Short mmCIF file of C-alpha atoms in Angstrom, two decimals:
data_model
loop_
_atom_site.label_atom_id
_atom_site.label_comp_id
_atom_site.label_asym_id
_atom_site.label_seq_id
_atom_site.Cartn_x
_atom_site.Cartn_y
_atom_site.Cartn_z
CA UNK A 1 0.13 -0.09 0.21
CA UNK A 2 1.29 3.19 -0.76
CA UNK A 3 1.19 6.25 1.63
CA UNK A 4 -1.27 9.26 0.72
CA UNK A 5 1.51 11.23 -0.27
CA UNK A 6 3.47 8.75 -2.63
CA UNK A 7 -0.19 8.32 -4.14
CA UNK A 8 -0.74 11.81 -4.57
CA UNK A 9 2.68 12.61 -5.96
CA UNK A 10 2.28 9.92 -8.60
CA UNK A 11 -1.20 11.15 -9.40
CA UNK A 12 0.33 14.24 -10.41
CA UNK A 13 2.31 13.11 -12.85
CA UNK A 14 -0.58 11.22 -14.45
CA UNK A 15 -2.53 14.22 -14.39
CA UNK A 16 0.10 16.40 -15.74
CA UNK A 17 0.55 13.88 -18.39
CA UNK A 18 -2.72 13.27 -19.07
CA UNK A 19 -3.26 16.95 -19.62
CA UNK A 20 -0.30 17.29 -22.11
CA UNK A 21 -1.51 14.52 -24.21
CA UNK A 22 -2.40 16.58 -27.39
CA UNK A 23 0.86 18.77 -26.38
CA UNK A 24 2.79 15.59 -26.35
CA UNK A 25 1.58 14.40 -29.68
CA UNK A 26 2.51 17.60 -31.24
CA UNK A 27 5.85 17.64 -29.36
CA UNK A 28 6.30 13.92 -30.77
CA UNK A 29 6.12 15.32 -34.44
CA UNK A 30 8.46 17.98 -33.81
CA UNK A 31 11.28 16.58 -31.91
CA UNK A 32 13.93 14.77 -33.45
CA UNK A 33 14.11 11.17 -31.85
CA UNK A 34 17.89 10.64 -30.78
CA UNK A 35 20.66 8.82 -32.13
CA UNK A 36 20.08 5.45 -30.72
CA UNK A 37 22.08 2.50 -31.74
CA UNK A 38 19.45 0.14 -33.28
CA UNK A 39 20.96 -3.07 -32.17
CA UNK A 40 20.68 -2.03 -28.42
CA UNK A 41 16.88 -1.42 -28.19
CA UNK A 42 15.72 -0.06 -24.88
CA UNK A 43 14.10 -3.01 -22.97
CA UNK A 44 12.82 -1.24 -19.90
CA UNK A 45 14.10 0.83 -17.22
CA UNK A 46 15.88 -1.17 -14.91
CA UNK A 47 18.48 -1.49 -17.46
CA UNK A 48 19.86 -4.76 -16.64
CA UNK A 49 16.80 -7.00 -17.08
CA UNK A 50 18.43 -9.44 -19.52
CA UNK A 51 21.15 -9.95 -17.61
CA UNK A 52 19.20 -10.79 -14.30
CA UNK A 53 16.96 -13.20 -16.20
CA UNK A 54 14.18 -10.95 -16.10
CA UNK A 55 11.65 -10.30 -18.87
CA UNK A 56 12.75 -8.37 -22.15
CA UNK A 57 9.99 -6.21 -21.23
CA UNK A 58 9.14 -4.86 -24.79
CA UNK A 59 8.82 -8.60 -26.14
CA UNK A 60 6.77 -9.33 -23.13
CA UNK A 61 4.73 -6.10 -24.47
CA UNK A 62 4.64 -7.51 -28.33
CA UNK A 63 3.86 -11.17 -26.87
CA UNK A 64 0.76 -9.37 -25.27
CA UNK A 65 -0.82 -7.59 -28.16
CA UNK A 66 0.05 -10.30 -30.44
CA UNK A 67 -2.06 -12.90 -28.31
CA UNK A 68 0.90 -14.90 -28.02
CA UNK A 69 0.45 -14.22 -24.04
CA UNK A 70 -2.61 -15.34 -23.01
CA UNK A 71 -4.45 -15.91 -19.28
CA UNK A 72 -1.81 -13.26 -17.67
CA UNK A 73 -2.49 -12.12 -14.46
CA UNK A 74 0.22 -9.08 -13.62
CA UNK A 75 2.50 -7.41 -15.36
CA UNK A 76 5.57 -8.95 -14.81
CA UNK A 77 7.29 -6.94 -11.74
CA UNK A 78 10.52 -5.75 -13.55
CA UNK A 79 8.37 -4.33 -16.27
CA UNK A 80 6.70 -1.77 -13.88
CA UNK A 81 9.05 1.27 -15.13
CA UNK A 82 8.86 0.09 -18.67
CA UNK A 83 5.25 -0.09 -18.40
CA UNK A 84 4.78 3.41 -16.54
CA UNK A 85 7.16 4.78 -19.24
CA UNK A 86 5.16 3.18 -22.41
CA UNK A 87 1.72 4.57 -20.93
CA UNK A 88 2.65 8.39 -20.08
CA UNK A 89 4.92 8.94 -22.57
CA UNK A 90 4.48 9.31 -26.55
CA UNK A 91 4.76 5.73 -27.00
CA UNK A 92 1.06 4.25 -25.93
CA UNK A 93 -0.36 7.51 -27.73
CA UNK A 94 1.73 6.75 -30.96
CA UNK A 95 0.84 3.60 -31.18
CA UNK A 96 -2.94 3.95 -30.69
CA UNK A 97 -2.81 6.69 -33.48
CA UNK A 98 -1.57 4.34 -35.96
CA UNK A 99 -4.83 1.67 -35.04
CA UNK A 100 -6.74 4.56 -35.20
CA UNK A 101 -5.66 6.11 -38.60
CA UNK A 102 -5.98 2.56 -39.88
CA UNK A 103 -9.96 2.23 -38.42
CA UNK A 104 -10.31 5.54 -39.99
CA UNK A 105 -8.95 4.82 -43.49
CA UNK A 106 -11.03 1.59 -43.61
CA UNK A 107 -14.23 3.56 -42.15
CA UNK A 108 -13.88 5.89 -45.18
CA UNK A 109 -13.59 3.54 -47.63
CA UNK A 110 -17.25 1.75 -46.66
CA UNK A 111 -20.07 1.80 -48.92
CA UNK A 112 -23.12 2.29 -46.61
CA UNK A 113 -26.19 0.75 -47.37
CA UNK A 114 -28.25 4.43 -47.00
CA UNK A 115 -30.40 2.67 -44.27
CA UNK A 116 -28.55 3.78 -41.02
CA UNK A 117 -27.86 0.05 -39.98
CA UNK A 118 -24.28 0.37 -40.23
CA UNK A 119 -22.61 0.50 -36.31
CA UNK A 120 -19.40 0.13 -34.96
CA UNK A 121 -18.68 -1.43 -31.45
CA UNK A 122 -16.29 0.24 -28.72
CA UNK A 123 -15.43 -1.38 -25.80
CA UNK A 124 -15.29 1.55 -23.12
CA UNK A 125 -12.20 0.76 -20.58
CA UNK A 126 -8.96 1.49 -21.91
CA UNK A 127 -10.63 2.08 -25.50
CA UNK A 128 -13.02 5.15 -25.03
CA UNK A 129 -11.99 6.13 -21.52
CA UNK A 130 -8.73 5.33 -19.79
CA UNK A 131 -7.91 4.11 -16.41
CA UNK A 132 -4.67 5.44 -16.06
CA UNK A 133 -4.79 7.83 -13.16
CA UNK A 134 -6.05 4.52 -11.12
CA UNK A 135 -3.28 2.19 -12.54
CA UNK A 136 -0.60 4.83 -12.14
CA UNK A 137 -1.25 4.44 -8.38
CA UNK A 138 -1.63 0.61 -8.59
CA UNK A 139 1.75 -0.46 -10.01
CA UNK A 140 0.96 0.28 -13.78
CA UNK A 141 -0.80 -3.58 -13.66
CA UNK A 142 1.98 -5.50 -11.46
CA UNK A 143 -0.51 -5.58 -8.73
CA UNK A 144 -3.04 -7.83 -8.98
CA UNK A 145 -6.63 -6.81 -9.70
CA UNK A 146 -8.55 -5.23 -6.49
CA UNK A 147 -12.58 -5.22 -7.38
CA UNK A 148 -13.28 -2.81 -4.72
CA UNK A 149 -10.71 -0.02 -5.31
CA UNK A 150 -11.12 -0.49 -8.92
CA UNK A 151 -14.98 -0.13 -8.63
CA UNK A 152 -14.44 2.51 -6.02
CA UNK A 153 -12.43 4.86 -8.66
CA UNK A 154 -15.32 3.87 -11.49
CA UNK A 155 -17.83 5.40 -9.32
CA UNK A 156 -15.79 8.68 -9.28
CA UNK A 157 -16.99 9.05 -13.22
CA UNK A 158 -13.48 11.00 -13.40
CA UNK A 159 -11.71 8.63 -16.05
CA UNK A 160 -10.13 10.77 -19.01
CA UNK A 161 -10.80 10.26 -22.39
CA UNK A 162 -8.73 8.34 -24.95
CA UNK A 163 -8.28 11.23 -27.65
CA UNK A 164 -7.43 8.69 -30.54
CA UNK A 165 -10.37 6.84 -29.97
CA UNK A 166 -12.81 9.65 -29.94
CA UNK A 167 -11.45 10.99 -32.97
CA UNK A 168 -12.60 7.65 -34.59
CA UNK A 169 -15.80 8.14 -32.74
CA UNK A 170 -16.42 11.41 -33.91
CA UNK A 171 -15.26 10.32 -37.72
CA UNK A 172 -18.10 7.67 -37.52
CA UNK A 173 -20.66 9.66 -36.60
CA UNK A 174 -19.81 12.05 -39.39
CA UNK A 175 -19.96 9.43 -41.80
CA UNK A 176 -23.38 7.88 -40.45
CA UNK A 177 -22.03 4.93 -38.89
CA UNK A 178 -23.50 4.72 -35.17
CA UNK A 179 -21.51 4.03 -32.38
CA UNK A 180 -22.55 1.03 -29.55
CA UNK A 181 -20.75 1.12 -26.53
CA UNK A 182 -20.24 -2.78 -25.40
CA UNK A 183 -18.79 -3.02 -21.88
CA UNK A 184 -17.88 -5.37 -19.32
CA UNK A 185 -19.21 -2.73 -16.63
CA UNK A 186 -22.08 -3.84 -14.89
CA UNK A 187 -25.69 -2.48 -15.29
CA UNK A 188 -25.58 -0.49 -11.94
CA UNK A 189 -22.47 1.57 -13.07
CA UNK A 190 -24.74 3.11 -15.93
CA UNK A 191 -25.30 6.04 -14.62
CA UNK A 192 -21.80 7.24 -13.63
CA UNK A 193 -20.72 5.67 -16.91
CA UNK A 194 -23.08 7.90 -19.21
CA UNK A 195 -22.00 10.85 -16.74
CA UNK A 196 -18.23 9.85 -17.48
CA UNK A 197 -18.67 9.52 -21.22
CA UNK A 198 -20.62 12.80 -21.59
CA UNK A 199 -18.08 14.71 -19.46
CA UNK A 200 -15.15 13.59 -21.51
CA UNK A 201 -16.93 14.57 -24.96
CA UNK A 202 -18.83 11.52 -25.76
CA UNK A 203 -22.33 12.26 -27.41
CA UNK A 204 -24.69 10.41 -30.09
CA UNK A 205 -24.44 6.75 -28.94
CA UNK A 206 -26.93 4.58 -30.24
CA UNK A 207 -26.58 2.19 -27.62
CA UNK A 208 -24.61 1.49 -24.29
CA UNK A 209 -24.63 -2.31 -23.74
CA UNK A 210 -23.32 -3.16 -19.93
CA UNK A 211 -23.37 -6.40 -18.18
CA UNK A 212 -26.47 -7.60 -16.03
CA UNK A 213 -25.00 -7.86 -12.16
CA UNK A 214 -24.24 -10.99 -11.61
CA UNK A 215 -24.35 -12.32 -15.30
CA UNK A 216 -21.91 -15.62 -15.43
CA UNK A 217 -19.90 -15.91 -18.40
CA UNK A 218 -16.67 -14.81 -20.25
CA UNK A 219 -16.05 -11.46 -21.64
CA UNK A 220 -16.00 -13.25 -25.23
CA UNK A 221 -19.16 -15.11 -24.30
CA UNK A 222 -20.91 -11.93 -23.16
CA UNK A 223 -19.47 -9.42 -25.72
CA UNK A 224 -20.11 -11.75 -28.68
CA UNK A 225 -23.64 -12.57 -27.68
CA UNK A 226 -24.39 -8.81 -27.08
CA UNK A 227 -23.03 -8.38 -30.53
CA UNK A 228 -25.45 -11.24 -32.15
CA UNK A 229 -28.56 -9.38 -30.83
CA UNK A 230 -27.56 -6.65 -32.57
CA UNK A 231 -27.02 -8.68 -35.97
CA UNK A 232 -30.40 -10.31 -35.03
CA UNK A 233 -32.04 -7.23 -35.08
CA UNK A 234 -30.56 -5.80 -38.36
CA UNK A 235 -27.60 -4.05 -37.58
CA UNK A 236 -24.53 -4.32 -39.68
CA UNK A 237 -21.44 -4.45 -37.39
CA UNK A 238 -18.84 -2.75 -39.65
CA UNK A 239 -16.14 -2.43 -37.11
CA UNK A 240 -15.30 -3.49 -33.30
CA UNK A 241 -12.43 -1.88 -31.57
CA UNK A 242 -11.21 -2.79 -27.83
CA UNK A 243 -7.86 -3.10 -25.94
CA UNK A 244 -8.48 -6.84 -25.28
CA UNK A 245 -8.68 -9.55 -27.67
CA UNK A 246 -11.81 -10.77 -25.90
CA UNK A 247 -13.34 -7.56 -27.40
CA UNK A 248 -13.27 -9.02 -30.47
CA UNK A 249 -12.91 -12.51 -30.53
CA UNK A 250 -16.20 -14.68 -31.10
CA UNK A 251 -18.39 -14.72 -33.92
CA UNK A 252 -20.08 -11.79 -34.98
CA UNK A 253 -16.87 -10.29 -34.52
CA UNK A 254 -17.92 -7.61 -36.84
CA UNK A 255 -16.72 -7.23 -40.42
CA UNK A 256 -13.36 -5.65 -39.12
CA UNK A 257 -11.71 -5.63 -35.83
CA UNK A 258 -8.97 -3.15 -34.31
CA UNK A 259 -6.80 -4.13 -30.79
CA UNK A 260 -5.46 -1.02 -29.39
CA UNK A 261 -2.64 -1.54 -26.97
CA UNK A 262 -3.00 -2.56 -23.31
CA UNK A 263 -0.30 -3.66 -21.62
CA UNK A 264 -1.75 -3.51 -18.05
CA UNK A 265 -4.42 -6.15 -17.80
CA UNK A 266 -5.82 -9.18 -19.33
CA UNK A 267 -9.54 -10.06 -19.71
CA UNK A 268 -10.02 -13.51 -20.83
CA UNK B 1 19.13 -3.33 -58.64
CA UNK B 2 22.16 -3.51 -56.84
CA UNK B 3 25.54 -3.83 -58.15
CA UNK B 4 26.93 -7.56 -57.48
CA UNK B 5 29.42 -6.17 -55.28
CA UNK B 6 26.71 -4.35 -52.76
CA UNK B 7 25.00 -7.52 -52.72
CA UNK B 8 27.55 -9.17 -51.78
CA UNK B 9 28.79 -6.96 -48.89
CA UNK B 10 24.99 -7.02 -47.59
CA UNK B 11 25.06 -10.58 -47.91
CA UNK B 12 28.30 -10.91 -45.75
CA UNK B 13 26.64 -8.88 -43.08
CA UNK B 14 23.66 -11.26 -42.79
CA UNK B 15 25.58 -14.08 -42.73
CA UNK B 16 27.73 -12.64 -40.03
CA UNK B 17 24.89 -11.70 -38.21
CA UNK B 18 23.08 -15.11 -38.99
CA UNK B 19 25.82 -17.20 -37.58
CA UNK B 20 26.37 -14.88 -34.79
CA UNK B 21 22.51 -15.51 -33.61
CA UNK B 22 23.66 -17.66 -30.84
CA UNK B 23 26.16 -15.14 -29.75
CA UNK B 24 23.98 -12.27 -29.71
CA UNK B 25 21.54 -14.00 -27.92
CA UNK B 26 23.99 -14.55 -25.07
CA UNK B 27 25.50 -10.87 -25.74
CA UNK B 28 22.05 -9.74 -25.20
CA UNK B 29 21.88 -10.97 -21.71
CA UNK B 30 25.36 -9.66 -20.48
CA UNK B 31 24.69 -6.31 -21.64
CA UNK B 32 23.44 -3.36 -19.88
CA UNK B 33 20.33 -1.50 -21.86
CA UNK B 34 21.45 1.66 -22.30
CA UNK B 35 20.52 4.89 -20.33
CA UNK B 36 17.57 6.07 -22.89
CA UNK B 37 14.91 8.23 -21.76
CA UNK B 38 11.69 6.21 -22.06
CA UNK B 39 9.87 9.02 -23.07
CA UNK B 40 11.49 9.44 -26.37
CA UNK B 41 11.31 5.77 -27.56
CA UNK B 42 13.28 4.84 -30.88
CA UNK B 43 11.14 5.07 -33.88
CA UNK B 44 13.46 4.21 -36.32
CA UNK B 45 17.24 4.79 -37.82
CA UNK B 46 16.03 7.38 -39.86
CA UNK B 47 15.82 9.90 -36.60
CA UNK B 48 13.35 12.52 -37.46
CA UNK B 49 10.47 10.38 -38.88
CA UNK B 50 7.93 12.01 -36.87
CA UNK B 51 8.87 15.62 -37.99
CA UNK B 52 8.80 14.86 -41.63
CA UNK B 53 5.17 13.30 -40.85
CA UNK B 54 6.51 9.91 -41.90
CA UNK B 55 5.82 6.69 -39.93
CA UNK B 56 6.61 5.86 -36.76
CA UNK B 57 8.23 2.54 -37.57
CA UNK B 58 7.95 1.12 -34.12
CA UNK B 59 4.40 1.88 -33.96
CA UNK B 60 3.98 0.80 -37.87
CA UNK B 61 5.47 -2.86 -36.70
CA UNK B 62 3.04 -3.03 -33.90
CA UNK B 63 -0.05 -2.87 -35.64
CA UNK B 64 1.02 -5.25 -38.36
CA UNK B 65 1.85 -7.78 -35.46
CA UNK B 66 -1.38 -7.22 -33.95
CA UNK B 67 -2.99 -7.39 -37.10
CA UNK B 68 -4.45 -3.95 -37.19
CA UNK B 69 -2.46 -3.19 -40.58
CA UNK B 70 -3.94 -5.60 -43.23
CA UNK B 71 -2.97 -6.10 -46.45
CA UNK B 72 -0.30 -3.84 -47.12
CA UNK B 73 2.09 -4.07 -50.14
CA UNK B 74 5.55 -2.98 -49.06
CA UNK B 75 7.30 -1.84 -45.62
CA UNK B 76 7.26 1.81 -45.59
CA UNK B 77 10.37 3.56 -47.42
CA UNK B 78 11.16 5.46 -44.45
CA UNK B 79 11.09 2.24 -42.15
CA UNK B 80 14.08 0.34 -44.43
CA UNK B 81 16.62 1.07 -41.58
CA UNK B 82 14.51 0.24 -38.96
CA UNK B 83 13.69 -2.97 -40.08
CA UNK B 84 16.76 -3.73 -41.24
CA UNK B 85 17.82 -3.18 -37.66
CA UNK B 86 15.31 -4.97 -36.12
CA UNK B 87 15.64 -8.00 -38.02
CA UNK B 88 19.46 -8.24 -37.86
CA UNK B 89 20.02 -7.23 -34.23
CA UNK B 90 18.86 -8.97 -31.02
CA UNK B 91 15.28 -7.52 -31.27
CA UNK B 92 13.37 -9.89 -33.60
CA UNK B 93 15.40 -12.99 -31.87
CA UNK B 94 14.09 -11.68 -28.63
CA UNK B 95 10.93 -10.99 -29.56
CA UNK B 96 11.04 -14.84 -31.37
CA UNK B 97 12.22 -15.94 -28.07
CA UNK B 98 9.27 -14.68 -25.89
CA UNK B 99 6.82 -16.39 -28.47
CA UNK B 100 8.63 -19.58 -28.33
CA UNK B 101 8.92 -19.66 -24.45
CA UNK B 102 4.98 -19.71 -24.31
CA UNK B 103 4.62 -22.06 -26.95
CA UNK B 104 6.88 -24.54 -25.06
CA UNK B 105 5.27 -23.88 -21.46
CA UNK B 106 1.81 -24.71 -23.51
CA UNK B 107 3.23 -27.67 -24.91
CA UNK B 108 4.94 -28.95 -21.74
CA UNK B 109 1.29 -28.40 -20.06
CA UNK B 110 -0.44 -30.51 -22.39
CA UNK B 111 -1.85 -34.09 -21.84
CA UNK B 112 -1.57 -35.99 -24.62
CA UNK B 113 -3.59 -38.84 -25.28
CA UNK B 114 -1.09 -41.84 -25.53
CA UNK B 115 -2.21 -42.54 -29.34
CA UNK B 116 0.36 -40.13 -31.07
CA UNK B 117 -2.45 -38.25 -32.65
CA UNK B 118 -1.29 -34.95 -31.27
CA UNK B 119 0.28 -32.84 -34.28
CA UNK B 120 2.12 -29.26 -34.37
CA UNK B 121 1.61 -27.10 -37.56
CA UNK B 122 4.61 -25.08 -38.66
CA UNK B 123 4.60 -22.46 -41.58
CA UNK B 124 7.86 -22.54 -43.04
CA UNK B 125 9.24 -19.58 -44.57
CA UNK B 126 9.98 -16.85 -41.75
CA UNK B 127 8.71 -19.33 -39.30
CA UNK B 128 11.06 -22.37 -39.72
CA UNK B 129 13.61 -21.20 -41.98
CA UNK B 130 14.81 -17.44 -42.51
CA UNK B 131 14.70 -15.55 -46.02
CA UNK B 132 16.64 -13.31 -44.44
CA UNK B 133 19.85 -13.44 -46.60
CA UNK B 134 17.39 -12.36 -49.61
CA UNK B 135 15.50 -9.68 -47.81
CA UNK B 136 18.74 -7.84 -46.82
CA UNK B 137 19.66 -7.78 -50.57
CA UNK B 138 16.23 -6.34 -51.64
CA UNK B 139 15.18 -3.47 -49.53
CA UNK B 140 13.74 -5.41 -45.95
CA UNK B 141 10.35 -5.47 -47.75
CA UNK B 142 10.33 -2.13 -48.89
CA UNK B 143 10.46 -3.46 -52.57
CA UNK B 144 7.41 -5.13 -54.46
CA UNK B 145 7.87 -8.86 -54.07
CA UNK B 146 9.36 -10.11 -57.31
CA UNK B 147 8.59 -13.63 -57.54
CA UNK B 148 11.32 -14.52 -60.24
CA UNK B 149 14.22 -13.24 -58.24
CA UNK B 150 12.75 -14.84 -54.83
CA UNK B 151 12.09 -18.13 -56.22
CA UNK B 152 15.33 -18.46 -57.55
CA UNK B 153 16.48 -17.54 -53.98
CA UNK B 154 14.77 -20.63 -52.82
CA UNK B 155 15.83 -22.99 -55.02
CA UNK B 156 19.32 -22.18 -53.88
CA UNK B 157 18.04 -24.23 -50.70
CA UNK B 158 20.13 -21.88 -48.45
CA UNK B 159 17.67 -20.64 -46.07
CA UNK B 160 19.13 -20.42 -42.34
CA UNK B 161 16.94 -21.79 -39.70
CA UNK B 162 15.24 -19.83 -37.22
CA UNK B 163 16.48 -21.08 -33.96
CA UNK B 164 14.12 -20.72 -32.10
CA UNK B 165 11.40 -22.34 -34.08
CA UNK B 166 14.11 -25.14 -34.09
CA UNK B 167 13.91 -25.38 -30.03
CA UNK B 168 10.22 -25.54 -30.27
CA UNK B 169 10.34 -28.42 -32.76
CA UNK B 170 12.81 -30.16 -30.84
CA UNK B 171 11.16 -30.01 -27.82
CA UNK B 172 7.75 -31.36 -29.36
CA UNK B 173 9.35 -34.22 -31.04
CA UNK B 174 10.65 -34.92 -27.00
CA UNK B 175 7.38 -34.56 -25.97
CA UNK B 176 5.93 -36.77 -28.36
CA UNK B 177 4.08 -34.08 -30.45
CA UNK B 178 4.60 -34.66 -34.33
CA UNK B 179 5.38 -31.64 -36.49
CA UNK B 180 3.86 -30.95 -39.63
CA UNK B 181 4.95 -28.76 -42.18
CA UNK B 182 2.17 -26.68 -43.76
CA UNK B 183 3.66 -24.22 -46.48
CA UNK B 184 2.40 -21.69 -49.17
CA UNK B 185 5.50 -22.96 -51.19
CA UNK B 186 4.61 -25.33 -54.01
CA UNK B 187 4.71 -29.12 -55.02
CA UNK B 188 7.38 -28.23 -57.54
CA UNK B 189 9.93 -27.00 -54.66
CA UNK B 190 9.54 -30.21 -52.49
CA UNK B 191 12.76 -31.61 -53.23
CA UNK B 192 14.47 -28.39 -51.98
CA UNK B 193 12.83 -27.68 -49.80
CA UNK B 194 13.50 -30.97 -48.23
CA UNK B 195 17.32 -30.61 -49.05
CA UNK B 196 17.15 -27.03 -47.43
CA UNK B 197 15.02 -28.22 -43.84
CA UNK B 198 17.35 -31.23 -43.74
CA UNK B 199 20.86 -28.84 -43.84
CA UNK B 200 19.29 -26.52 -41.14
CA UNK B 201 19.23 -29.38 -38.71
CA UNK B 202 15.23 -30.41 -39.06
CA UNK B 203 14.11 -34.46 -38.97
CA UNK B 204 11.31 -36.27 -38.21
CA UNK B 205 8.47 -34.38 -39.31
CA UNK B 206 5.53 -36.37 -40.09
CA UNK B 207 4.11 -34.60 -42.96
CA UNK B 208 5.24 -31.72 -45.48
CA UNK B 209 2.39 -30.23 -47.11
CA UNK B 210 3.11 -28.30 -50.24
CA UNK B 211 0.40 -26.08 -52.51
CA UNK B 212 -0.26 -27.45 -55.59
CA UNK B 213 1.09 -25.95 -58.35
CA UNK B 214 -1.34 -23.48 -59.92
CA UNK B 215 -3.82 -23.64 -56.85
CA UNK B 216 -5.80 -20.59 -56.80
CA UNK B 217 -7.10 -19.80 -53.35
CA UNK B 218 -6.03 -17.28 -50.81
CA UNK B 219 -3.51 -18.94 -48.16
CA UNK B 220 -6.03 -18.81 -45.47
CA UNK B 221 -8.22 -21.15 -47.77
CA UNK B 222 -5.52 -23.31 -48.70
CA UNK B 223 -3.86 -23.64 -45.07
CA UNK B 224 -7.23 -24.20 -43.37
CA UNK B 225 -8.38 -26.85 -45.57
CA UNK B 226 -5.04 -28.81 -45.46
CA UNK B 227 -5.62 -28.40 -41.23
CA UNK B 228 -9.21 -29.81 -41.70
CA UNK B 229 -7.99 -33.27 -43.75
CA UNK B 230 -5.80 -33.62 -40.55
CA UNK B 231 -8.30 -33.51 -38.41
CA UNK B 232 -10.61 -35.34 -40.57
CA UNK B 233 -7.49 -38.19 -40.62
CA UNK B 234 -7.90 -38.17 -37.14
CA UNK B 235 -5.49 -36.13 -35.86
CA UNK B 236 -5.58 -33.49 -33.08
CA UNK B 237 -3.89 -30.27 -34.09
CA UNK B 238 -2.68 -29.06 -30.52
CA UNK B 239 -0.61 -26.01 -31.79
CA UNK B 240 0.36 -24.16 -34.68
CA UNK B 241 2.77 -21.41 -35.42
CA UNK B 242 3.53 -18.82 -38.58
CA UNK B 243 4.85 -15.65 -38.98
CA UNK B 244 1.36 -14.48 -40.88
CA UNK B 245 -1.97 -14.36 -39.58
CA UNK B 246 -2.79 -16.07 -42.65
CA UNK B 247 -1.32 -19.37 -41.12
CA UNK B 248 -3.36 -19.27 -37.89
CA UNK B 249 -6.65 -18.45 -38.86
CA UNK B 250 -9.28 -20.08 -40.62
CA UNK B 251 -11.04 -23.32 -38.80
CA UNK B 252 -9.76 -25.37 -37.61
CA UNK B 253 -6.92 -23.22 -36.55
CA UNK B 254 -5.40 -25.38 -33.87
CA UNK B 255 -6.01 -25.60 -30.04
CA UNK B 256 -3.70 -22.74 -29.66
CA UNK B 257 -1.87 -20.45 -32.16
CA UNK B 258 1.26 -18.58 -32.00
CA UNK B 259 2.15 -15.17 -34.44
CA UNK B 260 6.09 -15.19 -35.15
CA UNK B 261 7.18 -11.56 -35.58
CA UNK B 262 7.35 -10.74 -39.58
CA UNK B 263 7.63 -6.86 -40.14
CA UNK B 264 8.92 -7.63 -43.93
CA UNK B 265 5.79 -8.75 -45.95
CA UNK B 266 2.14 -9.71 -45.42
CA UNK B 267 0.37 -12.79 -47.29
CA UNK B 268 -3.20 -12.62 -46.91
#
């Protein structure tokens, strides 16, 4: 457990970094990348992970993103610094931007049927909203999931927007594709979730689908079931975006799926 | 077109790097990672890609590996240096090692039926054998695919082993799981492919499945069809490993799939 002071300090860093996201993106474009010898890529902030027989954190992250690493419980302890820097620096934002650029290009190329039946499924946590203020004070995924403290955080309704996702969201609305939120958050969190989404600038969604309280199924089972209901109701899921493979696996997946980065936690 | 001298020089680098792979791995373990400020990660060897509005090469590579980027034809020209360093340095090897570590751990945890019916599907190019000597003299994927020159290279039968994959291969044989090679190489390349695999230390495979000459289907169509024949013949595909998403998508995929890195080319 952190002391309140430590927690406050870390949170301050997060808030500063959070509000600097737009600035950071611009800075990325204007700064020269440093001259780093490419044969010795960064493997984490600990510096000597490899020598100590630890995990090469960038390879671990790649294995997570490419779905080679599954059913993992926590970020390797050695990688807390690496993941923290990844999330707070420009790297996470830049990786997200490339994913959203692909999604926008795909959406712009779609021929719509003209009957307003096309929908796009958005996950919420780490896709539409960021829980980084929480995870920054809880070890960046190196500590086991704590439902009590995490749900308390959710109920604050203060999660910041993920700006790249919002760019896609707004683009889709402009194109005439309807956003549907589909989340593992439970029905009893509907009001605060709506408030949080609105505060962060989201509006105009077609549906917000939450999990019934006490619902027992895997994330894939719940989410693919909800997508099937959409399809059965005559909607065409042209796209589906989430930070977990469980957001985008399981028929009907959607015509095209997009996996945003998330090196902090795994939901199976 | 390169001059013969340039080609020979680059090839020399590849061969040195190739034979130094085992050494490189050891070196990775003993070298301290440099002190790089984590907020400014390497985005490629060109140095100022971001400022010129180019592609952040590490984000591009992640998008490829996580299947966000699809149907791409060539590596962005700006990323030739980045991809070259990635492939020739320790990074590619290290990323591959983490994938194979997952595969080995998974295989070791399997309960086999005792009737010798369990098989594991291996792709060949960029999975079991490396064509890096070819791609190093052809722009590391930045130039369009040239079937004539690539097939001429294949017919040399000189492609080096990918040592991490071979470690998995040998482990599976020791466990009693039978390897099956399944490749987009065509039947008329069977003899040279067998010779190349043997020269590089592979032996004891159960089947080598090549594409019929003139076969018209997508890679997913061909490979999933061949996997279905295996299943119909009573085999259990416990694992499937390849460098392309088209190696591991399409039912029956295999009980567990593994995606090795490949930032050089895309096969749909």
